[in-house]
Structures are given as C-alpha cells and as structure tokens.
Tab-separated table of C-alpha atoms and ligand atoms in Angstrom:
chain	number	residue	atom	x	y	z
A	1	UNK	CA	-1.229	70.982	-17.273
A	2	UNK	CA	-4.043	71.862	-15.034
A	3	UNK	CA	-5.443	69.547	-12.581
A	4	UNK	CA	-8.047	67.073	-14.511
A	5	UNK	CA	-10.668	67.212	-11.168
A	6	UNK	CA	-11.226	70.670	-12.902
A	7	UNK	CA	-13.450	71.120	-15.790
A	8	UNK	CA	-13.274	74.956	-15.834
A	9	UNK	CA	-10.278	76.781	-14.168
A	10	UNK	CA	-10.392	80.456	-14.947
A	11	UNK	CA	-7.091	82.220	-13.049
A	12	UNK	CA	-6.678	85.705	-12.055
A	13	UNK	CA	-9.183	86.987	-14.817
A	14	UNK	CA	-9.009	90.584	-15.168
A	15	UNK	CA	-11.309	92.395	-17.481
A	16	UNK	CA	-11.716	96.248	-17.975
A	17	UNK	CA	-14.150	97.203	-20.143
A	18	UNK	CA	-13.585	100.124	-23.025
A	19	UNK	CA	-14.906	102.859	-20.946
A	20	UNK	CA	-12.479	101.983	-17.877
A	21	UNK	CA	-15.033	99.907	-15.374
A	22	UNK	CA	-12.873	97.138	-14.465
A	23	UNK	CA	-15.749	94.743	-13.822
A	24	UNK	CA	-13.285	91.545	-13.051
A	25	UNK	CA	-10.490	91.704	-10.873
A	26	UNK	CA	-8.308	88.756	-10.605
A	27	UNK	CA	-11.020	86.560	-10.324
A	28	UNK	CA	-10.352	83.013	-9.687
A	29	UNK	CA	-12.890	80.373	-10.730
A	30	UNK	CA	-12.791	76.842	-10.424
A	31	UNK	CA	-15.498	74.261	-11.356
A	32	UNK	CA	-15.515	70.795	-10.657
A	33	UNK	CA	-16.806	68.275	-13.282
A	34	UNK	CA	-19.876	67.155	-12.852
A	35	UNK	CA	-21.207	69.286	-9.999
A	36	UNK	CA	-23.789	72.427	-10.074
A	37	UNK	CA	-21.439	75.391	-9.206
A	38	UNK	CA	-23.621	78.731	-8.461
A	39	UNK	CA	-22.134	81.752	-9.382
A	40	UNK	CA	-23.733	84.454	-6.753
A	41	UNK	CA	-23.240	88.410	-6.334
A	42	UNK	CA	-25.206	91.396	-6.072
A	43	UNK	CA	-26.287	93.690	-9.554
A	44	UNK	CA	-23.105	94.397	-11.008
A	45	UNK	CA	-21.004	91.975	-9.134
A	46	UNK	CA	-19.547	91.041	-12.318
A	47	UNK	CA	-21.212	87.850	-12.776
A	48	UNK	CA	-21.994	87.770	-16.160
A	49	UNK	CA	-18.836	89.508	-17.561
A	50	UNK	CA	-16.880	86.252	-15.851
A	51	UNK	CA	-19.574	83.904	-17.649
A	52	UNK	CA	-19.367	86.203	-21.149
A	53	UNK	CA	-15.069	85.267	-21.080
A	54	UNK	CA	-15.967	81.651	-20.272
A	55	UNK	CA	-18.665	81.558	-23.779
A	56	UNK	CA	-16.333	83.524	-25.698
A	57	UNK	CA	-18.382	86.825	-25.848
A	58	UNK	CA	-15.905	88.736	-24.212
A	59	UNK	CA	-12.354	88.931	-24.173
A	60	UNK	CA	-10.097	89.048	-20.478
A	61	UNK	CA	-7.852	91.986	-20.370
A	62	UNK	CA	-5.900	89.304	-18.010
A	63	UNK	CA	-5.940	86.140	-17.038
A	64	UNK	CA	-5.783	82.510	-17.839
A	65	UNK	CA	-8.861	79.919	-18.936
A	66	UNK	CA	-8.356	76.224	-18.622
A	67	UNK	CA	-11.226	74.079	-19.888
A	68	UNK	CA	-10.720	69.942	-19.316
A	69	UNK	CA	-7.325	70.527	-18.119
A	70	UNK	CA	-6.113	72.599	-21.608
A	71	UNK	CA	-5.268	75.861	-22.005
A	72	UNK	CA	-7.614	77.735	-24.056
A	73	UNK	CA	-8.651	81.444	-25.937
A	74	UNK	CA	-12.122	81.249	-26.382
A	75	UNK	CA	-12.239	83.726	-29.177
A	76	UNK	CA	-15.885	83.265	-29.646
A	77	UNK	CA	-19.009	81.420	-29.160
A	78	UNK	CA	-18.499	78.606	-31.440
A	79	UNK	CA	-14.815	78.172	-29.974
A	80	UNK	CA	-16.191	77.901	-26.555
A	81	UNK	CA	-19.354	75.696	-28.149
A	82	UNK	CA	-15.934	73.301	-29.832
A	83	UNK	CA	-14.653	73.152	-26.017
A	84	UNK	CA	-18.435	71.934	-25.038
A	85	UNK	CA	-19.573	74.674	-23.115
A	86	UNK	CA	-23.055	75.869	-23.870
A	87	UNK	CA	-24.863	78.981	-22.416
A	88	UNK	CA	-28.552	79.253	-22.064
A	89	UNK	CA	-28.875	83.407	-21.343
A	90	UNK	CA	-31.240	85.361	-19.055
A	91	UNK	CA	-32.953	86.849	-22.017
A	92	UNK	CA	-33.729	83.780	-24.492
A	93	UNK	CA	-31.929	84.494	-28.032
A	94	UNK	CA	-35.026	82.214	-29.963
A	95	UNK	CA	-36.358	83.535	-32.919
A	96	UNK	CA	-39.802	83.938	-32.273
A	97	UNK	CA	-41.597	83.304	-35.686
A	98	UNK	CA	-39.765	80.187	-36.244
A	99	UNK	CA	-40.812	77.050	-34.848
A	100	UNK	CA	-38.934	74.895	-31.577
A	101	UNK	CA	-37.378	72.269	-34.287
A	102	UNK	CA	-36.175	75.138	-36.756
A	103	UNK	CA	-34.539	77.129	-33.579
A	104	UNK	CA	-32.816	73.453	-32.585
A	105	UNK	CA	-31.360	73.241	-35.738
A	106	UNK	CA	-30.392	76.880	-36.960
A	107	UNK	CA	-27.264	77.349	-38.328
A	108	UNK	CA	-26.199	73.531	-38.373
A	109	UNK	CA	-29.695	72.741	-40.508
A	110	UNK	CA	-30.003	69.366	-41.915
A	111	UNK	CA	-29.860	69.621	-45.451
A	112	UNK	CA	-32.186	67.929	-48.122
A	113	UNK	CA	-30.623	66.807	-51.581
A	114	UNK	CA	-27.303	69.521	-50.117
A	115	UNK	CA	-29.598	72.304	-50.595
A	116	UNK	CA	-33.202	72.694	-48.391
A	117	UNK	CA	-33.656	72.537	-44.875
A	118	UNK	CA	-34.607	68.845	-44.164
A	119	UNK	CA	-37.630	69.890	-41.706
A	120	UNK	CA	-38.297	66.333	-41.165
A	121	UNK	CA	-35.215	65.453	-39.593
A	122	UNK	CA	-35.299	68.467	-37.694
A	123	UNK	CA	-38.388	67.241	-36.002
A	124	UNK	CA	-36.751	63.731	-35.953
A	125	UNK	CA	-33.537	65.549	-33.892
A	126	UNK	CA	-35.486	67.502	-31.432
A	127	UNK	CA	-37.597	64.649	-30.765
A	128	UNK	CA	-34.689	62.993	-29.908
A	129	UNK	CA	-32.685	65.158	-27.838
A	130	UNK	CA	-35.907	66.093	-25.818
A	131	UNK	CA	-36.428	62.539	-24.807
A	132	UNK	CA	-33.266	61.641	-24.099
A	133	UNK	CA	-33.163	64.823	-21.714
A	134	UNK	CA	-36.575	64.245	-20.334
A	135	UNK	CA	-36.841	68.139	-21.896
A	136	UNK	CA	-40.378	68.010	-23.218
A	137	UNK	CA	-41.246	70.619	-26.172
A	138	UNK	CA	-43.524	70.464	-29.198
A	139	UNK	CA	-41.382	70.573	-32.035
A	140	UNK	CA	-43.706	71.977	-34.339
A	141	UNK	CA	-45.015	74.429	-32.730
A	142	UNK	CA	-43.896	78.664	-33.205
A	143	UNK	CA	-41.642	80.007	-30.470
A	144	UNK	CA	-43.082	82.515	-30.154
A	145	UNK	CA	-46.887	81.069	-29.158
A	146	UNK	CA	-44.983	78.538	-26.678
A	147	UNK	CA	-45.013	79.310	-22.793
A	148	UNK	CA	-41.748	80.823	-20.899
A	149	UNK	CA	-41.083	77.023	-19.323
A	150	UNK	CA	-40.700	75.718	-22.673
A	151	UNK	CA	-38.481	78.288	-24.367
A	152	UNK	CA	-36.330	77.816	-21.758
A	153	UNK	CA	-36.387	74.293	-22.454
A	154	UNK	CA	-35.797	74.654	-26.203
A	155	UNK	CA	-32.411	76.834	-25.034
A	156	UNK	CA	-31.408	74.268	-23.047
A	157	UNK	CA	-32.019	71.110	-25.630
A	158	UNK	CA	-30.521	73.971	-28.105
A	159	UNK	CA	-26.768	73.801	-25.797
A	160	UNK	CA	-27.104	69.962	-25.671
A	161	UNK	CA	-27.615	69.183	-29.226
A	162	UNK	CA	-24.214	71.236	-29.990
A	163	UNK	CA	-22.659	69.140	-28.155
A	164	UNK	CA	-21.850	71.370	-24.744
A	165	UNK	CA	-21.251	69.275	-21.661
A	166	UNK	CA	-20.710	72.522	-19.416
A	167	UNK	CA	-23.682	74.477	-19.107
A	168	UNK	CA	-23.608	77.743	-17.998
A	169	UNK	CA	-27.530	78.972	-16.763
A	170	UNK	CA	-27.787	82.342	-16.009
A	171	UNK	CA	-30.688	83.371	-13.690
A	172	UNK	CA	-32.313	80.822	-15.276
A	173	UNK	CA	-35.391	80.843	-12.237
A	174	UNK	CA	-35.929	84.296	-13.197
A	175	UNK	CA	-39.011	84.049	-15.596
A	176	UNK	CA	-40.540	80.669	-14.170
A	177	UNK	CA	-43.268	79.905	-11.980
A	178	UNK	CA	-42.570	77.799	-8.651
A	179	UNK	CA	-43.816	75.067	-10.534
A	180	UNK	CA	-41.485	75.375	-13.273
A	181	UNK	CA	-38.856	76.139	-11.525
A	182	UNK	CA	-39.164	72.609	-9.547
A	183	UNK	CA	-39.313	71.206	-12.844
A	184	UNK	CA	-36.279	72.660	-14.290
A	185	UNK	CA	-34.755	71.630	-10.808
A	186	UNK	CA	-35.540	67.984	-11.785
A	187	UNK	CA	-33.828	68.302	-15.271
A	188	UNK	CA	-31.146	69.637	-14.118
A	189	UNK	CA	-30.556	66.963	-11.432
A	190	UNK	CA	-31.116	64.732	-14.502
A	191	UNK	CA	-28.257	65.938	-16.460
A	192	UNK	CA	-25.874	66.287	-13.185
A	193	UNK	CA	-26.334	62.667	-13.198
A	194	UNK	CA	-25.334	62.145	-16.678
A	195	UNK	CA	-22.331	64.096	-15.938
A	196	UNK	CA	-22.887	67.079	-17.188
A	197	UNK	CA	-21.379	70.401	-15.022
A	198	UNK	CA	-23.685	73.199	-14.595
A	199	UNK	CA	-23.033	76.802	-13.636
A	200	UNK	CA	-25.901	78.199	-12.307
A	201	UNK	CA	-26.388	82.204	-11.436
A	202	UNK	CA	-29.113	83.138	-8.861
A	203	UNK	CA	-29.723	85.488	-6.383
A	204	UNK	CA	-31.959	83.453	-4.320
A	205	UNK	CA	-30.532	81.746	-1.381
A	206	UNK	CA	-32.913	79.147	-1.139
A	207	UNK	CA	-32.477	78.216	-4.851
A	208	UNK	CA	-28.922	78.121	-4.266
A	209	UNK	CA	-29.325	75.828	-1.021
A	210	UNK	CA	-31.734	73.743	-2.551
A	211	UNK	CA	-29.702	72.739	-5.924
A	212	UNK	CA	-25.926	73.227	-6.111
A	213	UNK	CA	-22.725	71.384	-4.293
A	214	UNK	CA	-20.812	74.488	-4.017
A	215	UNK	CA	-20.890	78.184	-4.707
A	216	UNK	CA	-18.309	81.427	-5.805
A	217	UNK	CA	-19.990	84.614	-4.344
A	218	UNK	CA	-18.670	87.573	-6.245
A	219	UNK	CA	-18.097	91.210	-4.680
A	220	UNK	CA	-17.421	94.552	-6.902
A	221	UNK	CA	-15.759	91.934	-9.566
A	222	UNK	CA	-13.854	90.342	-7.218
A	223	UNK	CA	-14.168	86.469	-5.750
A	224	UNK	CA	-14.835	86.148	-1.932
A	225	UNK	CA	-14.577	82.703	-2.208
A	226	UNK	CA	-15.584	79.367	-2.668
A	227	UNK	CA	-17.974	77.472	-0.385
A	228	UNK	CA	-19.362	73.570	-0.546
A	229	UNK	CA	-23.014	74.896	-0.216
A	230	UNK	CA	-23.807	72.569	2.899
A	231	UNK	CA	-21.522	74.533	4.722
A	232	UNK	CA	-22.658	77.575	4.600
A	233	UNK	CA	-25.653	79.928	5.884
A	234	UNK	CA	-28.257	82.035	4.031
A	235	UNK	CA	-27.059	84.888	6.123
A	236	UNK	CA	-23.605	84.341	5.563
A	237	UNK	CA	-23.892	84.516	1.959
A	238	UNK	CA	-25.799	87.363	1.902
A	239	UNK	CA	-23.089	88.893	4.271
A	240	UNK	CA	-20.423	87.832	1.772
A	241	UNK	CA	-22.122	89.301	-1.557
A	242	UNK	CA	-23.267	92.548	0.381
A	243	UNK	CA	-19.882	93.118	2.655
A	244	UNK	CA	-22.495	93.869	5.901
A	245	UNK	CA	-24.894	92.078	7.726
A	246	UNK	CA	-28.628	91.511	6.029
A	247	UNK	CA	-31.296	91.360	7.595
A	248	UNK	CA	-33.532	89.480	5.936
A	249	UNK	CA	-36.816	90.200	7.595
A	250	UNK	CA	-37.791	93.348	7.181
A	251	UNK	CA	-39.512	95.696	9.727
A	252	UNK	CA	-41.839	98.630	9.548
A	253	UNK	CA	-44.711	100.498	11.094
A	254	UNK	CA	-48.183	99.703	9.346
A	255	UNK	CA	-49.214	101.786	6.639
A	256	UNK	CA	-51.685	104.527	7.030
A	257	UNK	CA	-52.415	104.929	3.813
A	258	UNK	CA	-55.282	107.781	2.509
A	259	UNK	CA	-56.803	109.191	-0.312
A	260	UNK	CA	-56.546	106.843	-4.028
A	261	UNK	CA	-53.924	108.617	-6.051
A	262	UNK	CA	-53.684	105.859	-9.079
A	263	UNK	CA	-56.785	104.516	-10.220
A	264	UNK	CA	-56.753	101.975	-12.775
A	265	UNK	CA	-60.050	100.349	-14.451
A	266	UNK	CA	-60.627	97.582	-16.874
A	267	UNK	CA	-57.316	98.011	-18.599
A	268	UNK	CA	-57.231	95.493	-21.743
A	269	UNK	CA	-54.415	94.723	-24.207
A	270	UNK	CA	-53.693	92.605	-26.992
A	271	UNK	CA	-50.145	92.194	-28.116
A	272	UNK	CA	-48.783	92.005	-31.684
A	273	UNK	CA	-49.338	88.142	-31.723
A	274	UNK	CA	-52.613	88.614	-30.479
A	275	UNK	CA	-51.768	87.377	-26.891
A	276	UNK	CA	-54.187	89.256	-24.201
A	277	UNK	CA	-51.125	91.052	-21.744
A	278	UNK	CA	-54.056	92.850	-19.733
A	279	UNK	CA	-57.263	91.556	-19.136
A	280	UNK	CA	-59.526	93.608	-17.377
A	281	UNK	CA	-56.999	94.642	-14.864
A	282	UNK	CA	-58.088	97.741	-12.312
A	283	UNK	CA	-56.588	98.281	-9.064
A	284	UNK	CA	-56.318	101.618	-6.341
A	285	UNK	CA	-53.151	102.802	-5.037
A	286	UNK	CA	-53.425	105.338	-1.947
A	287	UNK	CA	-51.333	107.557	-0.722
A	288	UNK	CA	-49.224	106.529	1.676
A	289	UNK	CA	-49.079	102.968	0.377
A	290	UNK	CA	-47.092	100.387	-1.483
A	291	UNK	CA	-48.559	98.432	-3.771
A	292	UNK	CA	-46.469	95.398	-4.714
A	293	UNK	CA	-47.303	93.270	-8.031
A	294	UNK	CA	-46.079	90.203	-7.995
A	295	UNK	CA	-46.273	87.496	-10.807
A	296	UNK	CA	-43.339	85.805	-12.936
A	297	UNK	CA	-41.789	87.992	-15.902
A	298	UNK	CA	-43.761	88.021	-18.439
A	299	UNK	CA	-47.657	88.120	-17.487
A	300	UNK	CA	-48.298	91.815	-18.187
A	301	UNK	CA	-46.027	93.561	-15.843
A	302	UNK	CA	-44.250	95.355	-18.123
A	303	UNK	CA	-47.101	96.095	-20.444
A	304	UNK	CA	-49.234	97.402	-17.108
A	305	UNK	CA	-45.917	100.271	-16.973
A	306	UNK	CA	-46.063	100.895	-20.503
A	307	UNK	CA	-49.702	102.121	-20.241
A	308	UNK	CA	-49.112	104.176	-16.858
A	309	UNK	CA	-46.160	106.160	-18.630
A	310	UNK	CA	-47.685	106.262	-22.121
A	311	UNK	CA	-45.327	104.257	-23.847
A	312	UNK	CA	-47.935	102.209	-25.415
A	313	UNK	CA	-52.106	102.576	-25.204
A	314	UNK	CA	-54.361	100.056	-24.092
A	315	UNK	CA	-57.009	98.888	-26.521
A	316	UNK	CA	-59.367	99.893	-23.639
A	317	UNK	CA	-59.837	100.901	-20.274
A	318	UNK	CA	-58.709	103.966	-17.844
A	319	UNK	CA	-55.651	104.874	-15.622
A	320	UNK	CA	-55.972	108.360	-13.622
A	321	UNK	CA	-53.677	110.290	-11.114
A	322	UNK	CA	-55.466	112.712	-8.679
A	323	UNK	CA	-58.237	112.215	-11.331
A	324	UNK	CA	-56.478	112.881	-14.862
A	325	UNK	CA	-55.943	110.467	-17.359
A	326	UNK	CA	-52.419	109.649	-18.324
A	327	UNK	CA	-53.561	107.151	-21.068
A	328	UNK	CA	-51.811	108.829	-24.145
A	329	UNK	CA	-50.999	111.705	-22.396
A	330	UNK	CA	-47.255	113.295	-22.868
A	331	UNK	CA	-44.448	111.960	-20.880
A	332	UNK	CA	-43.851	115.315	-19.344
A	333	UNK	CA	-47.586	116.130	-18.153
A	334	UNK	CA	-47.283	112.459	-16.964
A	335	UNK	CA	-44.517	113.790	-14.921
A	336	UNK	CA	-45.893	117.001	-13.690
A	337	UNK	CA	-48.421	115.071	-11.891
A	338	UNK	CA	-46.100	113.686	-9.456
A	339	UNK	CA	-45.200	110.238	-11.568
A	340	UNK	CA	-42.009	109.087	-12.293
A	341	UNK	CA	-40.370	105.686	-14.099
A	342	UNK	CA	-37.384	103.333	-12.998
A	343	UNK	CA	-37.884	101.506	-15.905
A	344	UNK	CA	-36.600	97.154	-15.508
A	345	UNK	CA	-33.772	97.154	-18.019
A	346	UNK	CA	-31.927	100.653	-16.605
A	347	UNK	CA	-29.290	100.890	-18.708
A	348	UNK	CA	-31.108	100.937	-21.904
A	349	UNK	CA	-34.114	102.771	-21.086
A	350	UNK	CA	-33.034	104.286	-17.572
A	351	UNK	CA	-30.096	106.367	-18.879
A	352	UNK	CA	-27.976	107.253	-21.674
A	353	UNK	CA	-24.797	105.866	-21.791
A	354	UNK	CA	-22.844	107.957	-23.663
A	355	UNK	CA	-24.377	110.863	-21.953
A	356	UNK	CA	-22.293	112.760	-19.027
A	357	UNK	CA	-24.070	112.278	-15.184
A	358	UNK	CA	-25.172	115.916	-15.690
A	359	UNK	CA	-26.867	115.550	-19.176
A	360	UNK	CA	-28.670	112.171	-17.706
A	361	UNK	CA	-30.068	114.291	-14.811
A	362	UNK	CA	-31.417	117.350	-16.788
A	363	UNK	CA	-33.138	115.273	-19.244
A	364	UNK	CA	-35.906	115.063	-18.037
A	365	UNK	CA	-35.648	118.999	-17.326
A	366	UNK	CA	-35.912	120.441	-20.519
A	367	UNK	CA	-38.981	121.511	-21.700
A	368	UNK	CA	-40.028	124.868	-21.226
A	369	UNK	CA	-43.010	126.942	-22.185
A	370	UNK	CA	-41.714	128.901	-24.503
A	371	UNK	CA	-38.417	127.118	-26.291
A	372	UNK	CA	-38.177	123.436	-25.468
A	373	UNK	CA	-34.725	123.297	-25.092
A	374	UNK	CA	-34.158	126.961	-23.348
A	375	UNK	CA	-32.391	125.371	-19.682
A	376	UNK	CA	-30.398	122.924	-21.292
A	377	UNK	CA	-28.745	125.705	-23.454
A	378	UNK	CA	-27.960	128.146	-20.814
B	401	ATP	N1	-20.423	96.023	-22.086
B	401	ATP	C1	-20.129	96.713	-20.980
B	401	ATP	N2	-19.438	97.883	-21.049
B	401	ATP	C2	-19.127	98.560	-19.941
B	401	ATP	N3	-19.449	98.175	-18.681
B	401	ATP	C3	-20.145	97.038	-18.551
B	401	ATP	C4	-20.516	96.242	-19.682
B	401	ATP	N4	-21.191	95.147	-19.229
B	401	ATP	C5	-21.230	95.255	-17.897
B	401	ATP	N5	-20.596	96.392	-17.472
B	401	ATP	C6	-20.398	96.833	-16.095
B	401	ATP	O1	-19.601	95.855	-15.454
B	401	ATP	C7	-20.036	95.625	-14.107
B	401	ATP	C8	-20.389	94.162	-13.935
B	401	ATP	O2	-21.528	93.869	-14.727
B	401	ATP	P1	-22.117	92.399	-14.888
B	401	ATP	O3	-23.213	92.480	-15.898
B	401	ATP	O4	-21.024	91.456	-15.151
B	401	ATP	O5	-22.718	92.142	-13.437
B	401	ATP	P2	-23.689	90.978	-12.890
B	401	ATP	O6	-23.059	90.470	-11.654
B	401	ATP	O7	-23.991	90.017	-13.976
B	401	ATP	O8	-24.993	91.796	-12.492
B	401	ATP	P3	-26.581	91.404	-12.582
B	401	ATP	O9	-26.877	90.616	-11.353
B	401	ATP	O10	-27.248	92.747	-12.560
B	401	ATP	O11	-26.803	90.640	-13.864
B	401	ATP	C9	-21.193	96.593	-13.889
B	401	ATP	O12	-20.669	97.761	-13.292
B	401	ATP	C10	-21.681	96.887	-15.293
B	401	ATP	O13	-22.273	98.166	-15.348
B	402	MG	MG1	-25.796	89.434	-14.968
C-alpha cells in the first residue's frame, strides 16, 4: 500500500516507444494531493509521454502507477477518467460545430424519453458546473465561434463534470493572452482550494514560480528531481532542464540591416467560418534583420506562413521576395528565391517519419528540369 499523502505515485516508469526511442527512463513521479505539481523539461524531455501513461493513452514498457494509494493499469482514458484523473490537452479535442453544452455532455448525453439528447439539461449541467467552478462559458453558443480562453474553459469544466479530481494541464498558458492566463491562474487557485491536484506543464519559469508548490524537471526522459518551488531559482531550473548554464539575457551587436527582401502589403483572409485571420496586414523585412511576430496562437500567425509558402492564398493582397510574388507560386520557385519553412508542428509537416534521414534531406532536392525525380533515382 502506497503512502496516502500521495495522490499519484508513478515508480521507475520506463517507456520505449515502437521505433526504439526510449522517451522515459525510470522516471519517478510523485504528486501530492491537493497541490499544483509542474511538470518542466525541454522539447522532447518526455513530458507528455509520462502524462499520456498517467491518462491511459499510452502504455509503460516498465514501471509501476499508484493513484490514491492503489495500484492501478490505466488501460485507457475512461479507466484513468474511473480513477478521477482528467486531462485538458495542449491542442483542445472540442468539436468545433457543436455547441459548449453538447461538447460537456458528449458521450455521457442526457437522454430524453431513453432515446434523444435532452439539450435542455445539457444546458441545465453546464450551467451548473460553470458556476460552481467560477468557469464562465455560454452554453449555447458553437465551439467553434467561441474565443481560445473559453475553449479552454469548456475542456476544463469538460474533466470536472466526469468526475476527475486530478487534473493534468498541459501547456495550458500556451494559447492565452496575459490576461487570460491571470484568469486561468485564478481558477485554478480556485479548484486547489477545493482540493483538487493539478499537474501543470510549462516552460515558463515565471509561470512556474508564480503558481505551483513544487516542481519535477525532466531531462532526455529522465527525472532530475523534485523541488518545493520556493526553493529554487529561475536559473537553476533552467540549468537542471538544459544540463548547462542559461543565460537568460541575451546579447548581440545591433543590427545593420539593408535592402527590404520580404515585402508584404494589405494581406486579407477569411477563414472557412468566415473569421478574418489577416486583416490588412503588410510589413518589410531587410536584410540583415530579424523580424519577430509576436501575438498568442491563434491570431493569424500561422495563416500569415501559409500565404508566404503558398500553402493557402489570400483573398487579397501581395507578398514579394527581391520583388517576385510568391502568392500561389510553386513551393520550389518559392525556394529558389532564397526562402525556406520550419514549419510549428515539425513532425507532421517538418519531416517524414517513416522516411530514412537521407530521404528527409533530399526531398526537397528533387526536381529537375528535365525528369522530376532524375537525382533521387541515381
Ligand atoms: N508516438 C511516438 N512514437 C515515437 N516517439 C515518440 C512518440 N511520441 C513522442 N516521441 C518521442 O519521445 C520523446 C519525448 O517526447 P514527448 O512528447 O514526451 O516530450 P515533451 O517533453 O512533451 O516535449 P514538448 O515540450 O515538445 O511537448 C521525443 O524524442 C519524441 O520525439
Ligand atoms: Mg509535450
């Protein structure tokens, strides 16, 4: 029987994934009941392979998971949903055309005469939960015309009203505003004190100061320890998720930037649902220079890289290199001007997986004049 101080104990969790990265290795993780635990680590630390085993989306290849003091195998979501953990992910799983009280309810749907979704009491339930929670949504309104703040809201309410008193957040600050994410800070001190347990990934230090009791900092899937948050430095942290000092100021000679290589005018673009992503957006970019957009996820950014690499086409508007358009132009004259993509999500637009290093390197390579695929079948 495992100490009852404990709500989650995960011991020496191993997990090697099918193609050999062993992405956990003996990880031990330990979270006390009703505290905000972050979970901290660079890209590919392994943090969300250790929260997947904890919500029953993946399997350990070793290992032991104790949740409330019981031994358990958290074969799948709803298992780890009966052991009252709830996960609220990165990327929101709401169905869009649907509306906030239909998402609550989905897949436990109150029924009407045993057969129709009782809509009513759908309302009635969300209505419920989100003032209980101090979690305010419209009920009735579509997911998918509601602002980032509230979705993640809706995920939230969606974990409580399945009953999970251990929520697991992960980067949950990623898509909100500084307002927002003081006012998910505020809920979240709200449920601590209605003894919930949160788990809370982030990569920012101050977050991390600012909200949880203590923290696990993951390195290369393995734990480096566990800290009461009081006790320990920015720098430290950042020396313990990194392995070397960071220097977190950064310094550089000023820019001497020259001739405009990117010129964007007036760009405008209306999404499927009729949102505007790009209103009138034109900016310069010299040589020499870098030009950092800032803004939560979200509010065009993505949509902005879409048009510059021709993977979509504004409704109107221009975007030139060195004075040629590369609105609807082909990916490889896009390329041949001296412009190249790291796209956000790398590993599904960045690369092919199944690919070998050298196939993911030539791909780009391949067209020539005369055959397109002549140097790739030499
Ligand atoms: N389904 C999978 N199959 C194979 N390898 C995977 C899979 N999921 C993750 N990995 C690999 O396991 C390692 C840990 O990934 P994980 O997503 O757990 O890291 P993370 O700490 O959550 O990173 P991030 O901060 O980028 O979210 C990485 O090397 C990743 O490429
Ligand atoms: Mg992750």
């Amino acid at each position: 029987m495992a100490d009852n101080e404990y709500v989650v104990q995960m011991k020496g969790i191993t997990k090697v994934y099918p193609n050999g990265i062993a992405a956990n290795q003996g990880v031990d993780f330990n979270v006390k009941r009703g505290e905000i635990h972050a979970l901290m680590g660079e890209n590919g630390a392994g943090k969300s392979t250790l929260m997947k085993m904890l919500f029953g989306l993946e399997q350990p290849t070793e290992g032991e998971i104790y949740v409330n003091g019981e031994k358990v195998s958290l074969t799948s979501p709803t298992v780890a949903i009966s052991k009252e953990i709830g996960m609220v992910h990165q990327h929101f799983m709401l169905v869009p055309n649907l509306t906030v009280a239909e998402n609550m309810v989905l897949g436990m749907e109150p029924k009407h005469k045993g057969m129709f979704m009782d809509y009513k009491k759908a309302v009635e339930i969300t209505e419920e939960y989100a003032k209980k929670y101090n979690l305010h949504v419209d009920p009735n309104a579509k997911v998918r015309d509601i602002p980032v703040g509230m979705k993640q809201k809706v995920e939230i309410l969606k974990a409580l009203v399945r009953g999970a008193k251990i929520l697991i957040l992960d980067e949950p600050t990623a898509v909100l505003t500084t307002q927002e994410t003081e006012e998910l800070f505020k809920e979240l001190v709200h449920l601590k004190e209605q003894g919930y347990t949160m788990i809370f990934i982030s990569h920012k230090l101050h977050e991390i100061k600012q909200i949880t009791d203590r923290l696990t900092i993951m390195r290369s899937g393995k734990s480096m320890g566990v800290y009461q948050t009081a006790d320990i430095s920015k720098e430290e942290i950042s020396r313990l998720m990194v392995g070397r000092d960071v220097i977190l100021t950064v310094e550089k000679d000023q820019a001497q930037p020259t001739d405009v290589v990117l010129r964007v005018r007036d760009l405008e673009y209306t999404n499927e649902w009729n949102k505007k992503m790009l209103n009138k957006l034109s900016f310069d970019v010299r040589k020499g220079e870098i030009l950092g957009i800032a803004g939560v996820e979200g509010n065009g950014q993505r949509e902005l890289v879409d048009m510059l690499f021709n993977l979509n086409i504004p409704d109107s508007g221009s975007a030139t290199v060195n004075g040629h358009s590369v609105i609807g132009q082909p990916q490889r004259k896009i390329r041949d001007l001296g412009v190249s993509l790291i796209p956000e999500d790398r590993m599904t637009f960045g690369m092919a997986g199944t690919a070998t290093i050298e196939e993911n390197l030539m791909s780009d390579r391949c067209a020539d004049k005369n055959t397109i695929m002549a140097p790739c079948l030499t």
